[in-house]
């Protein structure tokens, strides 16, 4: 039976660390880390997410602002707000909640966020630094996955690592981080042939697909570490991951649950990146 990788415990340890670091930064430099969240339209899930971020900021001593804009907001108006936040010295992190309404060019907006305030790590400049192996801001979900593995002393070096999913938000950056930690990484996607054969070789398997219970026990090697990134809503409204948790738990050595696994790590890492940004502002003011 697999040991549970508890995202609540690991994320709390990150939050405690951020609270301590932010308080020291304030004491030493007078700088309070500040995060601005921008939400366009009224997506219910995004609103809950943004509200949770605000509460999380309050708890660790991070100043936070929410900018809720109507769905009809033009691209120009949104660009104007992002540029204003880029210049705002109270703000060290800018988060533009995705998805944006269809009439707004998401790529253009994300590229307008200053790379120095891009705490999500989505700007091409920060993606480049990540690929180079010198990340400034590691995207929050991938960074959170590495923190979880480290917390449970799970060694990545030399392991066969399989990531299912190649998105810019999860699959690609987490693959890069695992590669930098010396995993032998294979990235799978919807065109991968014989997926079961590939996943069956994984010592560490990361599922970032967005399909409920897609990874079944016959796709998993005995003793594998299984990280489930997926968040899917079932017909009864409850959340479930991409992994068939019950059956895969019987085979894996470690497994993350959904909810309570990778999810809580994402906000914790966002707080951490906001602190990092404020700290580098303090250093550049010296
Ligand atoms: P995307 O939809 O952007 O990417 C999904 C990936 O899965 C794609 O690369 C796709 O392949 C691949 N895929 C789809 N079907 C198959 C298949 N049949 N076989 C193999 N690969 C397949 O999703 P995201 O990466 O943004 O998110 C993935 C999941 O993680 C979602 O459930 C999302 O809600 C969740 N998530 C959770 C977060 C958290 O904080 N815990 C944060 C971000 C996301 P292809 O490229 O070929 O289409």
PDB file of C-alpha atoms and ligand atoms in Angstrom, residues 141 164-167 169-171 188-191 195 208-211 214 229-232 242 262-263 266, ligand 1:
ATOM      1  CA  UNK A 141       2.602  23.734  -9.895  1.00  0.00           C
ATOM      2  CA  UNK A 164       2.042  12.457 -19.239  1.00  0.00           C
ATOM      3  CA  UNK A 165       1.041  15.899 -20.594  1.00  0.00           C
ATOM      4  CA  UNK A 166       3.077  18.553 -22.403  1.00  0.00           C
ATOM      5  CA  UNK A 167       1.344  21.821 -21.515  1.00  0.00           C
ATOM      6  CA  UNK A 169       1.824  25.274 -17.447  1.00  0.00           C
ATOM      7  CA  UNK A 170       2.605  21.799 -16.124  1.00  0.00           C
ATOM      8  CA  UNK A 171       3.991  19.113 -18.462  1.00  0.00           C
ATOM      9  CA  UNK A 188       4.054  11.644 -23.320  1.00  0.00           C
ATOM     10  CA  UNK A 189       1.018  13.232 -24.963  1.00  0.00           C
ATOM     11  CA  UNK A 190      -2.078  12.345 -26.933  1.00  0.00           C
ATOM     12  CA  UNK A 191      -0.062  11.007 -29.915  1.00  0.00           C
ATOM     13  CA  UNK A 195       1.348   4.761 -23.563  1.00  0.00           C
ATOM     14  CA  UNK A 208      -1.047  16.073 -15.988  1.00  0.00           C
ATOM     15  CA  UNK A 209      -3.744  15.178 -18.484  1.00  0.00           C
ATOM     16  CA  UNK A 210      -7.110  16.456 -17.305  1.00  0.00           C
ATOM     17  CA  UNK A 211      -8.991  13.152 -17.663  1.00  0.00           C
ATOM     18  CA  UNK A 214      -7.074   7.922 -16.856  1.00  0.00           C
ATOM     19  CA  UNK A 229      -1.755  16.787 -11.074  1.00  0.00           C
ATOM     20  CA  UNK A 230      -5.220  16.409 -12.595  1.00  0.00           C
ATOM     21  CA  UNK A 231      -8.252  18.217 -11.224  1.00  0.00           C
ATOM     22  CA  UNK A 232     -11.473  16.857 -12.680  1.00  0.00           C
ATOM     23  CA  UNK A 242      -6.116  11.744 -13.439  1.00  0.00           C
ATOM     24  CA  UNK A 262      -0.490  18.892  -5.746  1.00  0.00           C
ATOM     25  CA  UNK A 263      -3.332  21.483  -5.543  1.00  0.00           C
ATOM     26  CA  UNK A 266       0.415  25.743  -6.243  1.00  0.00           C
TER      27      UNK A 266
HETATM   28  P1  LIG B   1      -3.768  20.722 -20.935  1.00  0.00           P
HETATM   29  O1  LIG B   1      -5.131  20.388 -21.420  1.00  0.00           O
HETATM   30  O2  LIG B   1      -3.125  21.988 -21.350  1.00  0.00           O
HETATM   31  O3  LIG B   1      -2.791  19.526 -21.317  1.00  0.00           O
HETATM   32  C1  LIG B   1      -3.171  18.195 -21.203  1.00  0.00           C
HETATM   33  C2  LIG B   1      -2.099  17.302 -21.765  1.00  0.00           C
HETATM   34  O4  LIG B   1      -2.551  15.955 -21.663  1.00  0.00           O
HETATM   35  C3  LIG B   1      -1.794  17.579 -23.247  1.00  0.00           C
HETATM   36  O5  LIG B   1      -0.399  17.645 -23.450  1.00  0.00           O
HETATM   37  C4  LIG B   1      -2.416  16.397 -23.960  1.00  0.00           C
HETATM   38  O6  LIG B   1      -1.719  15.967 -25.119  1.00  0.00           O
HETATM   39  C5  LIG B   1      -2.321  15.299 -22.917  1.00  0.00           C
HETATM   40  N1  LIG B   1      -3.327  14.277 -23.163  1.00  0.00           N
HETATM   41  C6  LIG B   1      -4.652  14.462 -23.360  1.00  0.00           C
HETATM   42  N2  LIG B   1      -5.237  13.276 -23.637  1.00  0.00           N
HETATM   43  C7  LIG B   1      -4.253  12.341 -23.628  1.00  0.00           C
HETATM   44  C8  LIG B   1      -4.224  10.953 -23.847  1.00  0.00           C
HETATM   45  N3  LIG B   1      -5.339  10.282 -24.169  1.00  0.00           N
HETATM   46  N4  LIG B   1      -3.054  10.318 -23.758  1.00  0.00           N
HETATM   47  C9  LIG B   1      -1.917  10.984 -23.458  1.00  0.00           C
HETATM   48  N5  LIG B   1      -1.880  12.313 -23.234  1.00  0.00           N
HETATM   49  C10 LIG B   1      -3.038  12.985 -23.308  1.00  0.00           C
HETATM   50  O7  LIG B   1      -3.857  20.642 -19.339  1.00  0.00           O
HETATM   51  P2  LIG B   1      -2.915  21.249 -18.179  1.00  0.00           P
HETATM   52  O8  LIG B   1      -1.528  20.751 -18.317  1.00  0.00           O
HETATM   53  O9  LIG B   1      -3.167  22.693 -18.045  1.00  0.00           O
HETATM   54  O10 LIG B   1      -3.598  20.544 -16.921  1.00  0.00           O
HETATM   55  C11 LIG B   1      -3.630  19.154 -16.770  1.00  0.00           C
HETATM   56  C12 LIG B   1      -4.460  18.808 -15.560  1.00  0.00           C
HETATM   57  O11 LIG B   1      -3.841  19.367 -14.403  1.00  0.00           O
HETATM   58  C13 LIG B   1      -5.886  19.391 -15.579  1.00  0.00           C
HETATM   59  O12 LIG B   1      -6.746  18.479 -14.930  1.00  0.00           O
HETATM   60  C14 LIG B   1      -5.753  20.651 -14.767  1.00  0.00           C
HETATM   61  O13 LIG B   1      -6.989  21.027 -14.159  1.00  0.00           O
HETATM   62  C15 LIG B   1      -4.755  20.222 -13.728  1.00  0.00           C
HETATM   63  N6  LIG B   1      -4.002  21.312 -13.136  1.00  0.00           N
HETATM   64  C16 LIG B   1      -3.833  21.287 -11.804  1.00  0.00           C
HETATM   65  C17 LIG B   1      -3.122  22.254 -11.171  1.00  0.00           C
HETATM   66  C18 LIG B   1      -2.949  22.173  -9.699  1.00  0.00           C
HETATM   67  O14 LIG B   1      -2.690  23.175  -9.054  1.00  0.00           O
HETATM   68  N7  LIG B   1      -3.043  20.981  -9.116  1.00  0.00           N
HETATM   69  C19 LIG B   1      -2.540  23.389 -11.891  1.00  0.00           C
HETATM   70  C20 LIG B   1      -2.671  23.281 -13.327  1.00  0.00           C
HETATM   71  C21 LIG B   1      -3.397  22.273 -13.916  1.00  0.00           C
HETATM   72  P3  LIG B   1      -1.615  16.889 -26.471  1.00  0.00           P
HETATM   73  O15 LIG B   1      -0.605  17.940 -26.152  1.00  0.00           O
HETATM   74  O16 LIG B   1      -1.157  15.937 -27.505  1.00  0.00           O
HETATM   75  O17 LIG B   1      -2.977  17.449 -26.693  1.00  0.00           O
END
